[in-house]
PDB file of C-alpha atoms in Angstrom:
ATOM      1  CA  MET A   1      67.672  42.515 -51.608  1.00 40.00           C
ATOM      2  CA  ALA A   2      64.608  44.046 -53.254  1.00 40.00           C
ATOM      3  CA  GLU A   3      61.792  44.902 -50.899  1.00 44.00           C
ATOM      4  CA  THR A   4      58.788  42.598 -51.247  1.00 46.00           C
ATOM      5  CA  GLY A   5      56.018  44.229 -53.257  1.00 48.00           C
ATOM      6  CA  ALA A   6      58.246  47.014 -54.575  1.00 49.00           C
ATOM      7  CA  SER A   7      57.039  48.733 -57.733  1.00 50.00           C
ATOM      8  CA  PRO A   8      58.811  47.655 -60.964  1.00 56.00           C
ATOM      9  CA  LEU A   9      58.660  51.238 -62.225  1.00 57.00           C
ATOM     10  CA  PRO A  10      60.907  54.191 -61.325  1.00 56.00           C
ATOM     11  CA  PRO A  11      59.656  56.766 -58.808  1.00 56.00           C
ATOM     12  CA  THR A  12      57.094  59.159 -60.227  1.00 53.00           C
ATOM     13  CA  PRO A  13      57.955  62.837 -60.741  1.00 53.00           C
ATOM     14  CA  PRO A  14      56.665  65.524 -58.362  1.00 58.00           C
ATOM     15  CA  ALA A  15      52.876  65.615 -58.324  1.00 68.00           C
ATOM     16  CA  HIS A  16      52.628  69.224 -59.520  1.00 84.00           C
ATOM     17  CA  THR A  17      54.210  68.578 -62.927  1.00 95.00           C
ATOM     18  CA  PRO A  18      52.146  68.045 -66.094  1.00 96.00           C
ATOM     19  CA  LEU A  19      53.742  64.609 -66.459  1.00 97.00           C
ATOM     20  CA  ALA A  20      52.772  63.482 -62.968  1.00 96.00           C
ATOM     21  CA  ARG A  21      49.233  64.744 -63.368  1.00 97.00           C
ATOM     22  CA  ALA A  22      48.988  62.901 -66.688  1.00 98.00           C
ATOM     23  CA  GLU A  23      50.375  59.750 -65.080  1.00 98.00           C
ATOM     24  CA  HIS A  24      47.612  59.805 -62.488  1.00 97.00           C
ATOM     25  CA  PHE A  25      45.036  60.171 -65.274  1.00 98.00           C
ATOM     26  CA  VAL A  26      46.516  57.280 -67.247  1.00 98.00           C
ATOM     27  CA  TRP A  27      46.638  54.862 -64.294  1.00 98.00           C
ATOM     28  CA  LEU A  28      43.087  55.865 -63.368  1.00 97.00           C
ATOM     29  CA  THR A  29      41.399  55.653 -66.773  1.00 97.00           C
ATOM     30  CA  ALA A  30      43.548  54.116 -69.523  1.00 98.00           C
ATOM     31  CA  ARG A  31      43.557  50.721 -71.182  1.00 98.00           C
ATOM     32  CA  VAL A  32      46.514  48.446 -70.472  1.00 98.00           C
ATOM     33  CA  LEU A  33      48.063  49.383 -73.837  1.00 98.00           C
ATOM     34  CA  GLU A  34      48.158  53.097 -73.017  1.00 98.00           C
ATOM     35  CA  GLN A  35      49.414  52.360 -69.502  1.00 98.00           C
ATOM     36  CA  ARG A  36      52.282  50.374 -71.022  1.00 98.00           C
ATOM     37  CA  ARG A  37      52.939  53.082 -73.615  1.00 98.00           C
ATOM     38  CA  PHE A  38      53.069  55.766 -70.938  1.00 98.00           C
ATOM     39  CA  ALA A  39      55.467  53.679 -68.852  1.00 98.00           C
ATOM     40  CA  TYR A  40      57.700  53.145 -71.896  1.00 98.00           C
ATOM     41  CA  HIS A  41      57.807  56.765 -73.067  1.00 98.00           C
ATOM     42  CA  PHE A  42      58.018  58.522 -69.716  1.00 97.00           C
ATOM     43  CA  LEU A  43      59.006  56.071 -66.965  1.00 97.00           C
ATOM     44  CA  GLY A  44      61.773  54.090 -68.626  1.00 96.00           C
ATOM     45  CA  SER A  45      59.840  50.832 -68.934  1.00 97.00           C
ATOM     46  CA  ASP A  46      60.618  48.181 -71.544  1.00 96.00           C
ATOM     47  CA  ALA A  47      59.200  48.029 -75.080  1.00 98.00           C
ATOM     48  CA  ASP A  48      58.384  44.328 -74.685  1.00 98.00           C
ATOM     49  CA  ALA A  49      55.465  45.191 -72.406  1.00 98.00           C
ATOM     50  CA  VAL A  50      54.003  47.486 -75.083  1.00 98.00           C
ATOM     51  CA  GLU A  51      54.294  44.772 -77.720  1.00 97.00           C
ATOM     52  CA  THR A  52      52.616  42.260 -75.418  1.00 98.00           C
ATOM     53  CA  ALA A  53      49.702  44.615 -74.754  1.00 98.00           C
ATOM     54  CA  LEU A  54      49.355  45.424 -78.454  1.00 98.00           C
ATOM     55  CA  SER A  55      49.251  41.748 -79.420  1.00 97.00           C
ATOM     56  CA  ALA A  56      45.893  41.386 -77.663  1.00 98.00           C
ATOM     57  CA  TYR A  57      44.326  43.385 -80.517  1.00 98.00           C
ATOM     58  CA  ARG A  58      45.796  41.251 -83.328  1.00 98.00           C
ATOM     59  CA  ASN A  59      43.564  38.912 -85.306  1.00 98.00           C
ATOM     60  CA  GLU A  60      44.319  35.702 -87.194  1.00 97.00           C
ATOM     61  CA  ASP A  61      44.354  37.646 -90.491  1.00 97.00           C
ATOM     62  CA  ASP A  62      47.281  39.709 -89.055  1.00 97.00           C
ATOM     63  CA  GLY A  63      45.154  42.818 -89.019  1.00 98.00           C
ATOM     64  CA  TYR A  64      44.102  44.524 -85.806  1.00 98.00           C
ATOM     65  CA  GLY A  65      40.655  45.021 -84.299  1.00 98.00           C
ATOM     66  CA  HIS A  66      38.893  44.962 -80.913  1.00 98.00           C
ATOM     67  CA  ALA A  67      38.525  48.761 -80.781  1.00 98.00           C
ATOM     68  CA  LEU A  68      42.247  49.457 -80.938  1.00 98.00           C
ATOM     69  CA  GLU A  69      41.133  52.646 -82.691  1.00 98.00           C
ATOM     70  CA  PRO A  70      38.415  53.657 -80.200  1.00 98.00           C
ATOM     71  CA  ASP A  71      35.964  55.005 -82.783  1.00 97.00           C
ATOM     72  CA  LEU A  72      35.557  51.515 -84.302  1.00 98.00           C
ATOM     73  CA  ARG A  73      34.164  48.890 -81.920  1.00 98.00           C
ATOM     74  CA  GLY A  74      33.950  45.148 -82.425  1.00 98.00           C
ATOM     75  CA  PRO A  75      36.495  42.394 -83.125  1.00 98.00           C
ATOM     76  CA  VAL A  76      37.038  42.679 -86.893  1.00 98.00           C
ATOM     77  CA  SER A  77      40.273  43.916 -88.436  1.00 98.00           C
ATOM     78  CA  GLN A  78      40.182  47.349 -90.011  1.00 98.00           C
ATOM     79  CA  PRO A  79      42.771  49.539 -91.796  1.00 98.00           C
ATOM     80  CA  LEU A  80      42.451  52.245 -89.125  1.00 98.00           C
ATOM     81  CA  HIS A  81      43.227  49.740 -86.373  1.00 98.00           C
ATOM     82  CA  THR A  82      46.259  48.513 -88.283  1.00 96.00           C
ATOM     83  CA  ARG A  83      47.414  52.082 -88.862  1.00 97.00           C
ATOM     84  CA  HIS A  84      47.203  52.608 -85.098  1.00 98.00           C
ATOM     85  CA  ALA A  85      49.183  49.427 -84.452  1.00 98.00           C
ATOM     86  CA  LEU A  86      51.941  50.528 -86.827  1.00 98.00           C
ATOM     87  CA  ARG A  87      52.109  53.898 -85.089  1.00 98.00           C
ATOM     88  CA  VAL A  88      52.565  52.181 -81.725  1.00 98.00           C
ATOM     89  CA  LEU A  89      55.261  49.870 -83.079  1.00 98.00           C
ATOM     90  CA  ASP A  90      57.068  52.789 -84.711  1.00 98.00           C
ATOM     91  CA  SER A  91      57.032  54.734 -81.444  1.00 98.00           C
ATOM     92  CA  ILE A  92      58.860  51.914 -79.628  1.00 98.00           C
ATOM     93  CA  GLY A  93      61.293  51.104 -82.442  1.00 97.00           C
ATOM     94  CA  ARG A  94      59.681  47.767 -83.316  1.00 97.00           C
ATOM     95  CA  CYS A  95      58.160  48.549 -86.733  1.00 97.00           C
ATOM     96  CA  GLY A  96      59.841  45.821 -88.750  1.00 94.00           C
ATOM     97  CA  GLY A  97      60.426  42.100 -89.088  1.00 93.00           C
ATOM     98  CA  GLN A  98      57.960  39.307 -89.754  1.00 93.00           C
ATOM     99  CA  ARG A  99      55.157  40.918 -87.764  1.00 93.00           C
ATOM    100  CA  VAL A 100      55.093  43.940 -90.066  1.00 96.00           C
ATOM    101  CA  GLU A 101      55.481  41.749 -93.149  1.00 95.00           C
ATOM    102  CA  ARG A 102      52.364  39.858 -92.074  1.00 96.00           C
ATOM    103  CA  MET A 103      50.570  43.159 -91.501  1.00 97.00           C
ATOM    104  CA  CYS A 104      51.413  44.114 -95.084  1.00 97.00           C
ATOM    105  CA  ARG A 105      49.752  40.916 -96.273  1.00 97.00           C
ATOM    106  CA  TYR A 106      46.636  41.976 -94.401  1.00 98.00           C
ATOM    107  CA  LEU A 107      46.809  45.445 -95.985  1.00 98.00           C
ATOM    108  CA  THR A 108      47.051  43.815 -99.408  1.00 97.00           C
ATOM    109  CA  SER A 109      43.937  41.735 -98.693  1.00 97.00           C
ATOM    110  CA  VAL A 110      41.772  44.775 -97.870  1.00 98.00           C
ATOM    111  CA  SER A 111      43.113  47.156-100.518  1.00 98.00           C
ATOM    112  CA  THR A 112      40.916  48.610-103.238  1.00 96.00           C
ATOM    113  CA  GLN A 113      41.459  48.022-106.951  1.00 94.00           C
ATOM    114  CA  ASP A 114      44.033  50.813-107.138  1.00 92.00           C
ATOM    115  CA  GLY A 115      46.111  49.225-104.395  1.00 95.00           C
ATOM    116  CA  ALA A 116      45.401  51.660-101.572  1.00 98.00           C
ATOM    117  CA  LEU A 117      43.329  51.494 -98.396  1.00 98.00           C
ATOM    118  CA  PRO A 118      39.728  52.385 -97.635  1.00 98.00           C
ATOM    119  CA  THR A 119      39.056  54.118 -94.367  1.00 97.00           C
ATOM    120  CA  ILE A 120      36.465  51.513 -93.358  1.00 97.00           C
ATOM    121  CA  HIS A 121      36.240  47.995 -94.760  1.00 97.00           C
ATOM    122  CA  PRO A 122      32.642  46.720 -95.110  1.00 97.00           C
ATOM    123  CA  SER A 123      33.331  43.972 -92.551  1.00 97.00           C
ATOM    124  CA  GLN A 124      32.676  46.636 -89.903  1.00 98.00           C
ATOM    125  CA  ARG A 125      28.957  46.507 -90.705  1.00 97.00           C
ATOM    126  CA  GLY A 126      26.988  45.168 -87.756  1.00 97.00           C
ATOM    127  CA  TYR A 127      29.418  46.517 -85.164  1.00 98.00           C
ATOM    128  CA  PRO A 128      29.289  49.958 -83.528  1.00 97.00           C
ATOM    129  CA  ALA A 129      31.222  52.719 -85.272  1.00 97.00           C
ATOM    130  CA  ALA A 130      31.400  56.488 -85.019  1.00 97.00           C
ATOM    131  CA  PRO A 131      28.703  58.100 -87.169  1.00 95.00           C
ATOM    132  CA  PHE A 132      31.330  60.190 -88.961  1.00 93.00           C
ATOM    133  CA  LEU A 133      32.926  56.970 -90.282  1.00 94.00           C
ATOM    134  CA  PRO A 134      30.317  55.704 -92.769  1.00 93.00           C
ATOM    135  CA  ILE A 135      30.314  52.077 -93.910  1.00 96.00           C
ATOM    136  CA  VAL A 136      29.696  51.453 -97.618  1.00 96.00           C
ATOM    137  CA  ASP A 137      29.808  48.284 -99.725  1.00 95.00           C
ATOM    138  CA  ASP A 138      32.466  49.437-102.186  1.00 95.00           C
ATOM    139  CA  PRO A 139      34.598  51.979-100.309  1.00 96.00           C
ATOM    140  CA  PRO A 140      37.065  54.143-102.227  1.00 96.00           C
ATOM    141  CA  SER A 141      40.755  54.488-101.502  1.00 97.00           C
ATOM    142  CA  GLU A 142      41.442  57.251 -98.997  1.00 97.00           C
ATOM    143  CA  LEU A 143      44.584  59.254 -98.315  1.00 98.00           C
ATOM    144  CA  LEU A 144      43.366  59.463 -94.710  1.00 97.00           C
ATOM    145  CA  ALA A 145      43.918  55.726 -94.264  1.00 97.00           C
ATOM    146  CA  THR A 146      46.748  55.112 -96.718  1.00 98.00           C
ATOM    147  CA  GLY A 147      49.110  58.066 -96.208  1.00 98.00           C
ATOM    148  CA  PRO A 148      50.115  57.429 -92.575  1.00 98.00           C
ATOM    149  CA  VAL A 149      50.599  53.691 -93.183  1.00 98.00           C
ATOM    150  CA  VAL A 150      52.781  54.199 -96.247  1.00 98.00           C
ATOM    151  CA  GLY A 151      54.763  56.890 -94.445  1.00 98.00           C
ATOM    152  CA  LEU A 152      55.439  54.694 -91.420  1.00 98.00           C
ATOM    153  CA  LEU A 153      56.547  51.770 -93.572  1.00 98.00           C
ATOM    154  CA  HIS A 154      58.958  53.960 -95.555  1.00 98.00           C
ATOM    155  CA  ARG A 155      60.213  55.554 -92.357  1.00 97.00           C
ATOM    156  CA  ASN A 156      61.167  52.113 -91.071  1.00 97.00           C
ATOM    157  CA  GLU A 157      62.632  50.969 -94.419  1.00 96.00           C
ATOM    158  CA  VAL A 158      60.030  48.251 -94.812  1.00 96.00           C
ATOM    159  CA  TRP A 159      59.805  47.007 -98.387  1.00 92.00           C
ATOM    160  CA  HIS A 160      56.827  44.980 -99.519  1.00 95.00           C
ATOM    161  CA  ALA A 161      55.084  44.616-102.868  1.00 96.00           C
ATOM    162  CA  TRP A 162      52.004  46.360-101.478  1.00 97.00           C
ATOM    163  CA  LEU A 163      53.967  49.573-101.017  1.00 97.00           C
ATOM    164  CA  PHE A 164      54.585  50.282-104.708  1.00 96.00           C
ATOM    165  CA  ARG A 165      51.022  50.952-105.808  1.00 97.00           C
ATOM    166  CA  ALA A 166      50.075  52.435-102.423  1.00 98.00           C
ATOM    167  CA  THR A 167      52.955  54.924-102.688  1.00 98.00           C
ATOM    168  CA  ASP A 168      51.884  55.896-106.206  1.00 98.00           C
ATOM    169  CA  PHE A 169      48.356  56.455-104.904  1.00 98.00           C
ATOM    170  CA  CYS A 170      49.638  58.724-102.129  1.00 98.00           C
ATOM    171  CA  TRP A 171      51.684  60.839-104.527  1.00 98.00           C
ATOM    172  CA  GLN A 172      48.722  61.266-106.842  1.00 98.00           C
ATOM    173  CA  ALA A 173      46.359  62.082-103.969  1.00 98.00           C
ATOM    174  CA  VAL A 174      48.705  64.568-102.279  1.00 98.00           C
ATOM    175  CA  GLU A 175      49.705  66.376-105.454  1.00 98.00           C
ATOM    176  CA  SER A 176      46.107  66.754-106.632  1.00 97.00           C
ATOM    177  CA  LEU A 177      44.748  68.256-103.408  1.00 96.00           C
ATOM    178  CA  ASP A 178      43.230  71.674-103.991  1.00 93.00           C
ATOM    179  CA  LYS A 179      40.597  71.603-101.264  1.00 91.00           C
ATOM    180  CA  SER A 180      40.998  69.554 -98.153  1.00 95.00           C
ATOM    181  CA  HIS A 181      40.364  69.318 -94.438  1.00 96.00           C
ATOM    182  CA  PRO A 182      42.742  69.077 -91.464  1.00 97.00           C
ATOM    183  CA  TYR A 183      42.757  65.306 -90.946  1.00 97.00           C
ATOM    184  CA  GLU A 184      43.487  64.727 -94.621  1.00 98.00           C
ATOM    185  CA  ILE A 185      46.328  67.255 -94.455  1.00 98.00           C
ATOM    186  CA  GLU A 186      47.717  65.451 -91.397  1.00 98.00           C
ATOM    187  CA  ALA A 187      47.652  62.200 -93.375  1.00 98.00           C
ATOM    188  CA  ALA A 188      49.456  63.890 -96.271  1.00 98.00           C
ATOM    189  CA  VAL A 189      52.165  65.173 -93.909  1.00 98.00           C
ATOM    190  CA  ALA A 190      52.576  61.702 -92.384  1.00 98.00           C
ATOM    191  CA  PHE A 191      53.283  60.410 -95.883  1.00 98.00           C
ATOM    192  CA  LEU A 192      55.522  63.268 -97.017  1.00 98.00           C
ATOM    193  CA  ASP A 193      57.666  63.278 -93.866  1.00 98.00           C
ATOM    194  CA  SER A 194      58.979  59.811 -94.778  1.00 98.00           C
ATOM    195  CA  ALA A 195      58.467  59.543 -98.539  1.00 98.00           C
ATOM    196  CA  PRO A 196      61.687  58.350-100.228  1.00 95.00           C
ATOM    197  CA  ASP A 197      61.786  61.107-102.890  1.00 98.00           C
ATOM    198  CA  ARG A 198      62.798  63.991-100.640  1.00 98.00           C
ATOM    199  CA  PRO A 199      62.884  66.825-103.231  1.00 98.00           C
ATOM    200  CA  ARG A 200      59.428  65.828-104.443  1.00 98.00           C
ATOM    201  CA  ALA A 201      58.166  65.607-100.855  1.00 98.00           C
ATOM    202  CA  GLU A 202      59.550  69.042-100.008  1.00 98.00           C
ATOM    203  CA  ALA A 203      57.905  70.596-103.059  1.00 98.00           C
ATOM    204  CA  ALA A 204      54.564  68.953-102.256  1.00 98.00           C
ATOM    205  CA  ALA A 205      54.779  70.034 -98.616  1.00 98.00           C
ATOM    206  CA  ASP A 206      55.522  73.618 -99.623  1.00 98.00           C
ATOM    207  CA  ARG A 207      52.377  73.691-101.754  1.00 98.00           C
ATOM    208  CA  LEU A 208      50.287  72.125 -98.974  1.00 98.00           C
ATOM    209  CA  GLY A 209      51.558  74.706 -96.500  1.00 98.00           C
ATOM    210  CA  ARG A 210      50.302  77.485 -98.726  1.00 98.00           C
ATOM    211  CA  LEU A 211      46.946  75.698 -99.038  1.00 98.00           C
ATOM    212  CA  VAL A 212      46.669  75.389 -95.239  1.00 98.00           C
ATOM    213  CA  ARG A 213      47.270  79.089 -94.779  1.00 97.00           C
ATOM    214  CA  GLU A 214      45.097  80.221 -97.685  1.00 97.00           C
ATOM    215  CA  HIS A 215      42.156  78.093 -96.552  1.00 96.00           C
ATOM    216  CA  ARG A 216      42.786  78.868 -92.876  1.00 96.00           C
ATOM    217  CA  LEU A 217      42.987  75.222 -91.878  1.00 97.00           C
ATOM    218  CA  ALA A 218      45.189  76.024 -88.875  1.00 97.00           C
ATOM    219  CA  ALA A 219      44.158  78.247 -85.974  1.00 97.00           C
ATOM    220  CA  LEU A 220      47.231  80.467 -85.881  1.00 97.00           C
ATOM    221  CA  ASP A 221      46.083  82.490 -82.875  1.00 96.00           C
ATOM    222  CA  PRO A 222      44.797  80.192 -80.094  1.00 94.00           C
ATOM    223  CA  ALA A 223      43.408  83.223 -78.268  1.00 92.00           C
ATOM    224  CA  ARG A 224      41.077  83.887 -81.193  1.00 93.00           C
ATOM    225  CA  PRO A 225      39.895  80.464 -82.406  1.00 88.00           C
ATOM    226  CA  ASP A 226      36.617  81.865 -83.729  1.00 88.00           C
ATOM    227  CA  ALA A 227      38.620  83.781 -86.326  1.00 91.00           C
ATOM    228  CA  PHE A 228      39.378  80.467 -88.007  1.00 94.00           C
ATOM    229  CA  PRO A 229      36.635  78.322 -89.566  1.00 92.00           C
ATOM    230  CA  VAL A 230      35.878  74.773 -88.487  1.00 94.00           C
ATOM    231  CA  SER A 231      35.773  72.396 -91.452  1.00 93.00           C
ATOM    232  CA  PRO A 232      32.346  71.111 -92.551  1.00 92.00           C
ATOM    233  CA  GLY A 233      31.277  68.009 -90.637  1.00 91.00           C
ATOM    234  CA  TYR A 234      33.669  68.692 -87.754  1.00 94.00           C
ATOM    235  CA  ALA A 235      32.481  69.207 -84.184  1.00 93.00           C
ATOM    236  CA  PRO A 236      32.009  72.767 -82.900  1.00 92.00           C
ATOM    237  CA  GLY A 237      35.412  74.032 -81.790  1.00 91.00           C
ATOM    238  CA  GLU A 238      37.294  71.213 -83.536  1.00 96.00           C
ATOM    239  CA  HIS A 239      40.118  73.475 -84.620  1.00 96.00           C
ATOM    240  CA  HIS A 240      43.559  72.297 -85.663  1.00 97.00           C
ATOM    241  CA  PHE A 241      46.712  74.075 -84.579  1.00 98.00           C
ATOM    242  CA  PRO A 242      50.283  74.184 -85.895  1.00 98.00           C
ATOM    243  CA  TYR A 243      51.380  71.363 -83.580  1.00 98.00           C
ATOM    244  CA  ASP A 244      48.714  69.075 -85.095  1.00 98.00           C
ATOM    245  CA  TYR A 245      50.492  69.237 -88.451  1.00 98.00           C
ATOM    246  CA  ALA A 246      54.106  69.569 -87.282  1.00 98.00           C
ATOM    247  CA  LYS A 247      54.169  66.996 -84.492  1.00 98.00           C
ATOM    248  CA  THR A 248      57.964  67.196 -84.276  1.00 98.00           C
ATOM    249  CA  PRO A 249      60.456  69.943 -85.182  1.00 98.00           C
ATOM    250  CA  GLY A 250      61.740  67.749 -88.017  1.00 98.00           C
ATOM    251  CA  SER A 251      58.404  67.596 -89.815  1.00 98.00           C
ATOM    252  CA  LEU A 252      58.131  69.284 -93.205  1.00 98.00           C
ATOM    253  CA  ALA A 253      55.052  71.050 -91.843  1.00 98.00           C
ATOM    254  CA  ARG A 254      57.198  72.966 -89.340  1.00 98.00           C
ATOM    255  CA  ALA A 255      58.194  75.354 -92.146  1.00 98.00           C
ATOM    256  CA  TRP A 256      54.557  76.365 -92.597  1.00 98.00           C
ATOM    257  CA  PHE A 257      54.532  78.344 -89.365  1.00 98.00           C
ATOM    258  CA  THR A 258      56.560  81.158 -87.831  1.00 98.00           C
ATOM    259  CA  ASP A 259      58.416  80.613 -84.573  1.00 98.00           C
ATOM    260  CA  ALA A 260      55.831  82.769 -82.801  1.00 97.00           C
ATOM    261  CA  GLU A 261      52.933  80.770 -84.233  1.00 98.00           C
ATOM    262  CA  MET A 262      54.528  77.481 -83.276  1.00 98.00           C
ATOM    263  CA  THR A 263      55.415  78.637 -79.768  1.00 97.00           C
ATOM    264  CA  GLY A 264      51.937  80.020 -79.212  1.00 97.00           C
ATOM    265  CA  SER A 265      50.307  76.767 -80.281  1.00 98.00           C
ATOM    266  CA  LEU A 266      52.582  74.683 -78.042  1.00 98.00           C
ATOM    267  CA  GLU A 267      51.889  76.890 -75.034  1.00 97.00           C
ATOM    268  CA  PHE A 268      48.194  76.511 -75.799  1.00 97.00           C
ATOM    269  CA  LEU A 269      48.626  72.717 -75.941  1.00 98.00           C
ATOM    270  CA  LEU A 270      50.404  72.691 -72.579  1.00 97.00           C
ATOM    271  CA  ASN A 271      47.622  74.759 -71.026  1.00 97.00           C
ATOM    272  CA  GLN A 272      44.932  72.433 -72.384  1.00 97.00           C
ATOM    273  CA  GLN A 273      45.721  69.839 -69.737  1.00 98.00           C
ATOM    274  CA  GLN A 274      42.572  69.444 -67.658  1.00 97.00           C
ATOM    275  CA  LYS A 275      42.130  69.202 -63.910  1.00 96.00           C
ATOM    276  CA  ASP A 276      42.049  65.408 -63.989  1.00 97.00           C
ATOM    277  CA  GLY A 277      45.474  65.358 -65.692  1.00 97.00           C
ATOM    278  CA  GLY A 278      44.300  64.340 -69.161  1.00 98.00           C
ATOM    279  CA  TRP A 279      44.023  66.279 -72.382  1.00 98.00           C
ATOM    280  CA  PRO A 280      40.637  66.762 -74.095  1.00 97.00           C
ATOM    281  CA  VAL A 281      39.458  65.098 -77.295  1.00 96.00           C
ATOM    282  CA  ARG A 282      38.429  67.807 -79.728  1.00 93.00           C
ATOM    283  CA  ARG A 283      36.684  65.626 -82.302  1.00 91.00           C
ATOM    284  CA  ARG A 284      33.004  64.768 -82.079  1.00 92.00           C
ATOM    285  CA  GLN A 285      32.239  62.451 -79.167  1.00 92.00           C
ATOM    286  CA  TRP A 286      29.645  59.775 -79.778  1.00 95.00           C
ATOM    287  CA  ALA A 287      30.075  57.136 -77.050  1.00 96.00           C
ATOM    288  CA  PRO A 288      31.418  57.481 -73.482  1.00 95.00           C
ATOM    289  CA  SER A 289      33.791  54.506 -73.701  1.00 96.00           C
ATOM    290  CA  ALA A 290      35.285  55.660 -77.000  1.00 97.00           C
ATOM    291  CA  ALA A 291      35.786  59.178 -75.678  1.00 96.00           C
ATOM    292  CA  LEU A 292      37.500  58.008 -72.492  1.00 96.00           C
ATOM    293  CA  GLU A 293      39.810  55.606 -74.322  1.00 98.00           C
ATOM    294  CA  ALA A 294      40.707  58.292 -76.850  1.00 98.00           C
ATOM    295  CA  ARG A 295      41.626  60.760 -74.095  1.00 98.00           C
ATOM    296  CA  SER A 296      44.494  58.579 -72.871  1.00 98.00           C
ATOM    297  CA  ILE A 297      45.834  58.314 -76.427  1.00 98.00           C
ATOM    298  CA  VAL A 298      45.542  62.075 -76.915  1.00 98.00           C
ATOM    299  CA  THR A 299      47.235  62.671 -73.562  1.00 98.00           C
ATOM    300  CA  ILE A 300      50.257  60.540 -74.448  1.00 98.00           C
ATOM    301  CA  GLU A 301      50.588  62.209 -77.862  1.00 98.00           C
ATOM    302  CA  ALA A 302      50.310  65.688 -76.335  1.00 98.00           C
ATOM    303  CA  LEU A 303      53.155  64.914 -73.933  1.00 98.00           C
ATOM    304  CA  ARG A 304      55.274  63.445 -76.730  1.00 98.00           C
ATOM    305  CA  THR A 305      54.755  66.533 -78.883  1.00 98.00           C
ATOM    306  CA  LEU A 306      55.585  68.905 -76.037  1.00 98.00           C
ATOM    307  CA  ARG A 307      58.714  66.930 -75.187  1.00 97.00           C
ATOM    308  CA  ALA A 308      59.793  66.809 -78.856  1.00 98.00           C
ATOM    309  CA  TYR A 309      59.817  70.615 -78.858  1.00 98.00           C
ATOM    310  CA  GLY A 310      61.672  70.834 -75.572  1.00 97.00           C
ATOM    311  CA  LEU A 311      58.867  72.150 -73.394  1.00 95.00           C
ATOM    312  CA  PRO A 312      59.236  71.137 -69.736  1.00 90.00           C
ATOM    313  CA  VAL A 313      56.559  68.623 -68.744  1.00 93.00           C
ATOM    314  CA  GLY A 314      58.230  67.040 -65.715  1.00 88.00           C
TER     315      GLY A 314
END
């Protein structure tokens, strides 16, 4: 007979491991969604609990809001929130079915004339938002918002009418990049890693890898970050490292870096865990609540990246 009041979760790992320290940080500071995600990814909990927590952010238009993406506050649906929701669903193997079909209808409703997504829809006006996410009346399509969404939908073999023009936009945007910045490159990789035309994706990724190295968009030596420029508009010290682009060994971006460069960046990532058990947010911080919520997300993704590459975390 189960003991009254027993925890529904498995025993935690030894307290000295990176995983156990991160677990303490998550239970202490995280939203329910990140607590459920942590329990799913690292403690053997069920995906249903993650879906239930995520549903609290869904709106009647089948978009997502309520600060799901911490840098956008307020209740209204936004493409960046919906991108975040798709990423969560993908990570638990639930990125499909009628829920995702309804999300595609929302994406269609907020798309620009060329069928792709703006980073911020004007409905955000009047609610708090990070100052580096400007709100304009007629926002353009952005690879930053569109690429990861299209990539996730292709990865999960979702087919919807919205995808055709959005995929064409991503190809055009990726193949015309000659100057860029790290977050846009990350978005391009998220698209290319799952784009259906694999030879075309590999060729585009090869060209982007050369661009990243030529423009020094990755800090290849974590011991000497000042040797690599920070992109205009980024926070001081907001460098990007090989693991930011190649989040798993199977990513096309993994070929951009030598084994030594990749290993060095992963060891740097492991050592970035702070005394409270969480990982830091490198981007510009503008509000305490947004920064704290983002740290739990960053912490979970750091652990997932380290585990994907086989580093021991506990």
